[in-house]
Short mmCIF file of C-alpha atoms in Angstrom, two decimals:
data_model
loop_
_atom_site.label_atom_id
_atom_site.label_comp_id
_atom_site.label_asym_id
_atom_site.label_seq_id
_atom_site.Cartn_x
_atom_site.Cartn_y
_atom_site.Cartn_z
CA UNK A 1 83.63 81.64 78.60
CA UNK A 2 86.93 83.42 80.78
CA UNK A 3 85.41 82.97 84.59
CA UNK A 4 87.68 85.44 86.90
CA UNK A 5 88.19 85.80 90.48
CA UNK A 6 85.74 88.40 92.23
CA UNK A 7 87.24 91.86 92.79
CA UNK A 8 88.54 92.36 96.64
CA UNK A 9 89.05 88.83 96.99
CA UNK A 10 91.69 85.99 96.94
CA UNK A 11 92.23 82.02 96.34
CA UNK A 12 94.26 80.37 98.73
CA UNK A 13 96.44 77.63 96.63
CA UNK A 14 98.05 75.19 99.13
CA UNK A 15 101.64 77.13 99.65
CA UNK A 16 99.70 80.48 100.18
CA UNK A 17 97.34 78.42 102.99
CA UNK A 18 100.18 77.20 104.32
CA UNK A 19 101.10 80.83 105.20
CA UNK A 20 97.62 81.32 106.32
CA UNK A 21 96.92 78.57 108.65
CA UNK A 22 100.71 79.47 110.30
CA UNK A 23 99.31 82.55 111.27
CA UNK A 24 95.91 81.25 112.19
CA UNK A 25 97.41 78.56 114.21
CA UNK A 26 99.75 80.59 116.38
CA UNK A 27 97.02 83.12 117.03
CA UNK A 28 94.83 80.37 118.32
CA UNK A 29 97.47 79.29 120.41
CA UNK A 30 97.96 82.28 122.46
CA UNK A 31 94.58 83.15 122.22
CA UNK A 32 93.66 80.02 124.24
CA UNK A 33 96.95 80.50 126.34
CA UNK A 34 94.80 83.62 127.75
CA UNK A 35 92.08 81.61 128.46
CA UNK A 36 89.42 82.83 125.68
CA UNK A 37 87.41 79.87 124.19
CA UNK A 38 86.42 79.50 120.22
CA UNK A 39 82.69 80.07 119.25
CA UNK A 40 81.24 80.79 115.98
CA UNK A 41 78.73 83.07 114.72
CA UNK A 42 76.82 83.02 111.53
CA UNK A 43 78.24 84.95 108.48
CA UNK A 44 74.52 85.63 107.57
CA UNK A 45 73.16 88.30 109.96
CA UNK A 46 69.68 90.00 109.85
CA UNK A 47 69.97 93.78 108.39
CA UNK A 48 68.68 95.14 111.76
CA UNK A 49 71.70 93.74 113.52
CA UNK A 50 74.09 94.99 111.42
CA UNK A 51 72.64 98.25 111.20
CA UNK A 52 72.15 98.60 114.92
CA UNK A 53 75.28 100.87 115.50
CA UNK A 54 77.66 100.44 112.60
CA UNK A 55 77.61 104.14 110.97
CA UNK A 56 76.81 105.42 107.77
CA UNK A 57 80.31 105.00 106.19
CA UNK A 58 80.08 101.06 107.10
CA UNK A 59 76.63 100.82 106.46
CA UNK A 60 77.18 101.36 102.96
CA UNK A 61 79.76 98.54 103.00
CA UNK A 62 77.51 96.04 103.81
CA UNK A 63 76.87 93.38 101.37
CA UNK A 64 73.36 92.90 101.14
CA UNK A 65 71.64 89.63 100.57
CA UNK A 66 68.40 89.58 97.57
CA UNK A 67 65.37 90.35 99.64
CA UNK A 68 67.20 92.98 101.86
CA UNK A 69 66.62 91.86 105.10
CA UNK A 70 69.88 90.01 105.38
CA UNK A 71 73.57 90.95 104.82
CA UNK A 72 76.75 89.70 105.40
CA UNK A 73 78.65 90.62 108.53
CA UNK A 74 81.40 93.52 108.43
CA UNK A 75 82.68 91.97 111.48
CA UNK A 76 82.85 89.47 114.42
CA UNK A 77 81.14 91.75 116.89
CA UNK A 78 77.85 92.19 116.31
CA UNK A 79 77.37 88.48 116.11
CA UNK A 80 78.96 88.21 119.73
CA UNK A 81 77.02 90.76 120.83
CA UNK A 82 73.63 89.30 119.93
CA UNK A 83 74.56 86.12 121.34
CA UNK A 84 75.42 87.38 124.48
CA UNK A 85 72.07 89.27 124.44
CA UNK A 86 70.36 86.32 123.81
CA UNK A 87 72.45 84.29 126.66
CA UNK A 88 72.60 86.73 129.28
CA UNK A 89 73.59 84.11 131.80
CA UNK A 90 76.62 83.19 130.35
CA UNK A 91 79.03 82.92 132.68
CA UNK A 92 80.98 85.85 133.16
CA UNK A 93 83.36 87.18 132.19
CA UNK A 94 82.95 85.82 129.05
CA UNK A 95 86.07 85.20 126.86
CA UNK A 96 86.06 84.10 123.39
CA UNK A 97 87.66 84.43 120.47
CA UNK A 98 87.02 83.71 116.89
CA UNK A 99 89.14 83.38 113.88
CA UNK A 100 86.78 83.92 110.90
CA UNK A 101 86.12 85.71 107.57
CA UNK A 102 83.89 89.13 106.99
CA UNK A 103 83.04 90.90 104.00
CA UNK A 104 83.21 94.62 103.19
CA UNK A 105 81.70 96.17 99.72
CA UNK A 106 84.61 98.90 99.73
CA UNK A 107 87.41 99.66 97.06
CA UNK A 108 90.12 96.76 97.19
CA UNK A 109 93.46 98.28 97.69
CA UNK A 110 96.41 97.22 99.37
CA UNK A 111 95.93 95.53 102.68
CA UNK A 112 92.56 96.14 102.25
CA UNK A 113 90.41 93.34 100.90
CA UNK A 114 86.16 92.88 100.23
CA UNK A 115 86.63 89.49 101.99
CA UNK A 116 88.93 89.31 104.55
CA UNK A 117 90.24 87.02 107.74
CA UNK A 118 89.98 88.24 111.13
CA UNK A 119 90.95 86.73 114.22
CA UNK A 120 89.32 88.90 117.51
CA UNK A 121 89.71 88.62 121.20
CA UNK A 122 86.79 89.61 123.30
CA UNK A 123 85.89 90.02 126.96
CA UNK A 124 82.72 90.08 128.10
CA UNK A 125 81.11 91.73 131.62
CA UNK A 126 84.05 93.30 133.03
CA UNK A 127 83.39 97.00 133.64
CA UNK A 128 87.34 98.01 134.33
CA UNK A 129 90.33 98.61 132.46
CA UNK A 130 91.79 95.12 133.46
CA UNK A 131 89.89 93.74 130.23
CA UNK A 132 91.38 96.51 128.05
CA UNK A 133 94.52 95.88 129.16
CA UNK A 134 94.31 92.36 128.76
CA UNK A 135 92.97 91.89 125.15
CA UNK A 136 95.72 94.60 124.46
CA UNK A 137 98.31 92.08 126.02
CA UNK A 138 96.74 88.85 124.34
CA UNK A 139 96.71 91.02 120.71
CA UNK A 140 100.97 92.03 121.39
CA UNK A 141 101.67 88.37 122.65
CA UNK A 142 100.25 87.05 119.41
CA UNK A 143 102.48 89.19 117.16
CA UNK A 144 105.25 88.33 119.32
CA UNK A 145 104.58 84.80 118.68
CA UNK A 146 104.71 85.86 114.93
CA UNK A 147 107.86 87.23 115.55
CA UNK A 148 106.27 90.60 115.25
CA UNK A 149 108.05 92.53 118.05
CA UNK A 150 108.62 96.32 117.02
CA UNK A 151 105.49 97.33 117.23
CA UNK A 152 103.24 100.39 118.44
CA UNK A 153 100.07 100.34 120.47
CA UNK A 154 98.41 103.62 119.33
CA UNK A 155 95.60 104.46 122.35
CA UNK A 156 92.91 107.03 122.56
CA UNK A 157 89.36 107.29 124.24
CA UNK A 158 85.62 108.29 122.67
CA UNK A 159 85.40 110.50 126.03
CA UNK A 160 88.99 112.28 125.15
CA UNK A 161 87.69 112.42 121.48
CA UNK A 162 84.09 113.97 123.22
CA UNK A 163 85.81 116.58 124.99
CA UNK A 164 88.48 117.63 121.82
CA UNK A 165 84.96 118.23 119.96
CA UNK A 166 83.33 120.06 122.98
CA UNK A 167 86.39 122.15 123.24
CA UNK A 168 86.65 122.87 119.68
CA UNK A 169 82.93 123.92 119.55
CA UNK A 170 81.23 120.97 117.89
CA UNK A 171 77.91 120.18 119.45
CA UNK A 172 77.45 116.33 121.05
CA UNK A 173 74.79 115.90 118.08
CA UNK A 174 77.54 115.81 115.88
CA UNK A 175 80.03 113.85 117.68
CA UNK A 176 79.88 110.75 115.46
CA UNK A 177 79.76 112.38 111.81
CA UNK A 178 83.17 114.10 113.16
CA UNK A 179 84.74 111.10 114.17
CA UNK A 180 84.00 109.44 111.28
CA UNK A 181 86.24 112.06 109.01
CA UNK A 182 88.68 112.01 111.78
CA UNK A 183 89.36 108.35 111.08
CA UNK A 184 89.96 108.66 107.33
CA UNK A 185 93.28 110.86 108.71
CA UNK A 186 95.65 107.53 107.79
CA UNK A 187 93.63 107.05 104.77
CA UNK A 188 93.18 110.75 103.01
CA UNK A 189 95.77 113.17 105.00
CA UNK A 190 95.86 115.88 106.81
CA UNK A 191 94.64 117.80 103.94
CA UNK A 192 92.32 115.59 103.18
CA UNK A 193 90.40 115.40 106.62
CA UNK A 194 90.38 119.28 106.58
CA UNK A 195 88.71 119.82 103.32
CA UNK A 196 86.10 117.21 104.31
CA UNK A 197 85.48 119.10 107.77
CA UNK A 198 84.61 121.99 106.19
CA UNK A 199 82.70 120.51 103.50
CA UNK A 200 80.68 119.16 106.27
CA UNK A 201 80.06 122.19 107.77
CA UNK A 202 82.83 122.77 109.94
CA UNK A 203 84.65 125.83 109.64
CA UNK A 204 84.47 127.45 112.82
CA UNK A 205 86.22 124.38 114.74
CA UNK A 206 88.40 122.77 111.85
CA UNK A 207 91.76 123.99 112.96
CA UNK A 208 91.02 124.04 116.56
CA UNK A 209 90.14 120.41 116.39
CA UNK A 210 93.41 119.58 113.79
CA UNK A 211 95.43 121.54 116.48
CA UNK A 212 94.31 119.45 119.36
CA UNK A 213 94.04 116.00 117.70
CA UNK A 214 98.03 116.69 116.85
CA UNK A 215 99.14 115.46 120.25
CA UNK A 216 100.44 112.27 120.12
CA UNK A 217 103.61 110.70 121.64
CA UNK A 218 104.81 107.61 123.78
CA UNK A 219 102.50 108.28 127.00
CA UNK A 220 104.83 109.20 129.64
CA UNK A 221 106.60 112.10 127.35
CA UNK A 222 103.17 113.70 126.43
CA UNK A 223 101.05 112.88 129.54
CA UNK A 224 101.40 116.45 130.99
CA UNK A 225 100.30 117.86 127.33
CA UNK A 226 97.40 116.11 126.73
CA UNK A 227 96.05 116.47 129.98
CA UNK A 228 96.36 120.45 129.55
CA UNK A 229 94.64 119.96 126.05
CA UNK A 230 91.43 118.46 128.16
CA UNK A 231 91.85 120.61 130.97
CA UNK A 232 88.39 121.31 132.90
CA UNK A 233 86.47 119.18 130.81
CA UNK A 234 84.74 115.88 132.92
CA UNK A 235 84.22 113.64 130.21
CA UNK A 236 88.13 114.28 128.74
CA UNK A 237 89.42 113.40 132.29
CA UNK A 238 87.27 110.40 132.91
CA UNK A 239 88.37 109.20 129.57
CA UNK A 240 92.31 110.28 130.25
CA UNK A 241 92.02 108.86 133.41
CA UNK A 242 90.85 104.86 132.11
CA UNK A 243 93.74 105.28 129.72
CA UNK A 244 95.97 105.83 132.31
CA UNK A 245 94.95 102.87 133.86
CA UNK A 246 95.52 100.79 131.08
CA UNK A 247 99.17 101.99 130.81
CA UNK A 248 99.87 101.74 134.33
CA UNK A 249 98.57 97.87 133.92
CA UNK A 250 100.87 97.53 130.90
CA UNK A 251 103.54 97.81 132.71
CA UNK A 252 102.91 94.24 134.54
CA UNK A 253 102.07 92.66 131.08
CA UNK A 254 105.23 94.27 129.47
CA UNK A 255 104.20 96.26 126.74
CA UNK A 256 104.17 99.92 128.60
CA UNK A 257 106.70 100.97 126.41
CA UNK A 258 104.81 100.29 123.37
CA UNK A 259 102.22 102.56 124.03
CA UNK A 260 101.36 105.91 122.21
CA UNK A 261 98.92 108.14 122.74
CA UNK A 262 97.16 109.44 120.28
CA UNK A 263 94.16 112.08 119.84
CA UNK A 264 93.99 111.80 116.05
CA UNK A 265 92.78 107.92 116.96
CA UNK A 266 89.05 107.68 116.59
CA UNK A 267 88.20 104.11 115.23
CA UNK A 268 85.10 104.65 112.58
CA UNK A 269 82.38 102.13 114.08
CA UNK A 270 79.84 104.00 115.98
CA UNK A 271 79.65 101.59 118.86
CA UNK A 272 82.61 102.27 120.63
CA UNK A 273 82.03 103.88 123.96
CA UNK A 274 86.05 104.02 125.78
CA UNK A 275 89.08 103.09 125.27
CA UNK A 276 89.85 102.49 121.48
CA UNK A 277 93.33 100.98 120.26
CA UNK A 278 95.36 100.18 116.72
CA UNK A 279 98.59 98.37 116.73
CA UNK A 280 101.37 98.82 113.77
CA UNK A 281 104.14 97.18 113.04
CA UNK A 282 107.09 99.55 112.51
CA UNK A 283 108.28 100.67 109.17
CA UNK A 284 105.56 98.51 107.36
CA UNK A 285 101.84 99.17 108.41
CA UNK A 286 102.02 102.56 107.13
CA UNK A 287 102.02 101.10 103.57
CA UNK A 288 99.21 98.05 104.60
CA UNK A 289 97.69 99.77 107.93
CA UNK A 290 97.35 98.85 111.30
CA UNK A 291 97.34 94.86 112.08
CA UNK A 292 94.91 95.24 114.88
CA UNK A 293 92.12 97.47 116.06
CA UNK A 294 89.82 97.38 118.35
CA UNK A 295 87.97 98.91 121.93
CA UNK A 296 85.25 99.31 124.42
CA UNK A 297 81.50 98.82 123.71
CA UNK A 298 79.65 99.05 126.55
CA UNK A 299 76.15 99.78 125.19
CA UNK A 300 76.15 97.71 122.23
CA UNK A 301 74.70 94.47 123.99
CA UNK A 302 71.81 96.37 125.89
CA UNK A 303 71.12 98.32 122.60
CA UNK A 304 70.45 94.54 120.90
CA UNK A 305 68.13 93.67 123.78
CA UNK A 306 70.50 92.47 126.89
CA UNK A 307 70.66 93.73 130.04
CA UNK A 308 73.26 96.57 130.65
CA UNK A 309 77.06 94.58 129.72
CA UNK A 310 80.27 96.06 129.33
CA UNK A 311 82.43 94.50 126.82
CA UNK A 312 85.55 95.11 125.06
CA UNK A 313 87.86 93.87 122.38
CA UNK A 314 90.36 93.55 119.74
CA UNK A 315 90.87 92.22 116.23
CA UNK A 316 93.52 91.45 114.37
CA UNK A 317 93.63 91.26 110.77
CA UNK A 318 95.00 88.00 109.17
CA UNK A 319 95.49 89.21 105.41
CA UNK A 320 97.30 91.94 107.16
CA UNK A 321 99.14 90.12 108.94
CA UNK A 322 100.47 87.37 105.98
CA UNK A 323 101.76 90.50 103.72
CA UNK A 324 103.84 91.82 106.72
CA UNK A 325 105.24 88.74 107.73
CA UNK A 326 105.67 88.24 103.55
CA UNK A 327 108.12 91.24 103.87
CA UNK A 328 109.66 90.68 107.36
CA UNK A 329 110.81 86.90 105.89
CA UNK A 330 108.78 85.02 108.74
CA UNK A 331 106.18 83.00 107.04
CA UNK A 332 107.19 79.05 106.14
CA UNK A 333 108.54 78.50 102.88
CA UNK A 334 107.15 75.07 102.36
CA UNK A 335 104.68 74.35 99.55
CA UNK A 336 103.08 70.97 101.05
CA UNK A 337 102.70 69.49 104.26
CA UNK A 338 102.94 66.27 102.57
CA UNK A 339 105.98 64.77 104.20
CA UNK A 340 107.24 61.61 101.87
CA UNK A 341 105.79 60.74 98.57
CA UNK A 342 105.80 56.91 98.25
CA UNK A 343 106.93 55.94 94.93
CA UNK A 344 106.48 52.03 92.90
CA UNK A 345 109.38 51.32 90.75
CA UNK A 346 106.53 49.38 88.49
CA UNK A 347 103.24 47.60 88.61
CA UNK A 348 104.23 44.69 90.26
CA UNK A 349 104.67 46.80 93.77
CA UNK A 350 102.01 49.29 93.56
CA UNK A 351 99.80 47.72 96.22
CA UNK A 352 103.21 47.41 98.65
CA UNK A 353 103.74 50.72 98.36
CA UNK A 354 100.21 51.60 99.03
CA UNK A 355 100.45 49.54 102.12
CA UNK A 356 103.95 51.54 103.23
CA UNK A 357 102.18 54.71 102.80
CA UNK A 358 99.43 53.62 105.13
CA UNK A 359 101.69 52.41 107.39
CA UNK A 360 103.44 55.77 107.56
CA UNK A 361 100.37 57.33 108.36
CA UNK A 362 99.42 55.31 110.99
CA UNK A 363 102.44 56.51 112.35
CA UNK A 364 101.36 60.21 112.12
CA UNK A 365 104.03 60.93 109.01
CA UNK A 366 101.58 62.35 106.41
CA UNK A 367 102.13 60.24 102.92
CA UNK A 368 101.25 60.35 99.34
CA UNK A 369 101.15 57.43 97.24
CA UNK A 370 100.77 57.53 93.27
CA UNK A 371 96.95 57.36 92.21
CA UNK A 372 97.91 57.44 88.24
CA UNK A 373 99.92 54.26 87.44
CA UNK A 374 102.84 56.57 86.58
CA UNK A 375 106.59 55.43 85.45
CA UNK A 376 109.16 56.23 88.86
CA UNK A 377 110.70 59.17 87.20
CA UNK A 378 107.32 60.86 86.76
CA UNK A 379 106.32 60.24 90.23
CA UNK A 380 109.41 61.62 91.56
CA UNK A 381 109.01 64.84 89.04
CA UNK A 382 105.49 65.29 90.50
CA UNK A 383 106.83 64.91 94.17
CA UNK A 384 109.21 67.64 93.52
CA UNK A 385 107.21 69.99 91.66
CA UNK A 386 104.85 69.46 94.53
CA UNK A 387 107.49 70.45 96.83
CA UNK A 388 107.32 67.11 98.96
CA UNK A 389 110.79 66.80 100.70
CA UNK A 390 111.35 62.81 100.73
CA UNK A 391 110.62 60.07 98.56
CA UNK A 392 110.19 56.54 99.33
CA UNK A 393 111.20 54.18 96.21
CA UNK A 394 109.21 50.80 96.64
CA UNK A 395 110.77 47.80 94.22
CA UNK A 396 110.91 44.17 94.75
CA UNK A 397 114.61 44.63 95.95
CA UNK A 398 113.46 46.86 98.40
CA UNK A 399 111.41 44.52 99.99
CA UNK A 400 112.91 41.45 99.73
CA UNK A 401 115.98 42.93 101.88
CA UNK A 402 113.41 45.06 104.37
CA UNK A 403 115.02 48.10 103.57
CA UNK A 404 113.80 51.36 102.74
CA UNK A 405 115.17 53.52 99.50
CA UNK A 406 115.00 57.10 101.17
CA UNK A 407 115.18 59.89 98.67
CA UNK A 408 116.14 63.47 100.22
CA UNK A 409 114.28 65.31 97.22
CA UNK A 410 115.89 68.80 98.27
CA UNK A 411 119.77 67.38 99.02
CA UNK A 412 119.02 64.87 96.39
CA UNK A 413 120.75 62.11 98.85
CA UNK A 414 119.90 58.80 98.84
CA UNK A 415 120.05 56.26 101.88
CA UNK A 416 118.94 52.46 102.49
CA UNK A 417 116.96 52.46 105.89
CA UNK A 418 115.15 50.28 108.08
CA UNK A 419 111.52 51.08 109.21
CA UNK A 420 112.32 52.02 112.55
CA UNK A 421 115.36 54.44 110.64
CA UNK A 422 112.78 55.85 108.27
CA UNK A 423 110.40 56.79 110.95
CA UNK A 424 112.86 58.65 112.96
CA UNK A 425 114.39 60.75 109.65
CA UNK A 426 110.65 61.65 108.93
CA UNK A 427 109.74 62.74 112.28
CA UNK A 428 112.96 64.70 112.33
CA UNK A 429 112.46 66.39 109.61
#
């Protein structure tokens, strides 16, 4: 019987897992550097929670568990909102990060899996744009730590979109429906959005809204044009003021020149209430999509039974980051984390080889020893195939001299070293 991997999932064999761990460890370090603390929530949540404010499109993608009362989480935000709603005495601001998996039942394609890794950073309890500016700053720094500095931070505001749709003649009752269609712009293109708007009955407003959402550019260059487009609409001006505040704060954080005001940015989830943002890597994200996205969700915690609580956050797509970093050549090329393989010349010295491996581990050196009683050449072939950079050969002569034969598996060079010299070489490698 042939058993295949489920579509939209991937196996992480050691070499690939090392690449993922490299990305995750870098993200974790930056999150903690900004004062975020790690917290985890269950992969399984109630259907009632998952569908509370996700939107029709996402609801169709949720993996429902047999019985219908539970489902797999589609993001990491809903679990956070539930936790905060259930624990209103958490010290504010509550700065949490979570790096874990989520699931969506959608058609797999490049940069889009059914099971995927996300890395979220959220700030709960801060109504001002200082929180939004900081979650963007932590994302920009996280990408910088991975060597990705040529990025664009696209930003908009749901309040601005509300104003644009109002100007176009679309009623507030159909706001979320129109937003979901506009959000598909990157996936189906301008003509696809035009066709869907008309199919859904937005005929009269179609060309007006497409014209308005075409406003896009570096914030300082399109500011006047963007303001004129929402002139006289209070909700839009309020949203623009919030975006302008983020831009001003971004100057202090050092990423203001990366901000692009984009009136077409909508974000598909229904729980967003204010600023929304996505981050793209120049020259690459067009093929894979954005590598990070998020926004403000001030009503979600209250909707789930908590007190009125402002919140904002951003999510980085780990799988997409790995793919981008592969293209950029910025990932570790090693196959294993094992630093040295301890090979025994024959059965007489196998226990001595084991003792040496234990001794190396006690000094913080990752070491592997043969477990299959193989001959020396087979042991070295195994170490080479696995990608272990060094081997130590243990024989009777080495034991008598107190020196260890270290073989560099890459350079194919050997040297006799004392244990202290051996430690220095392996630690410096």
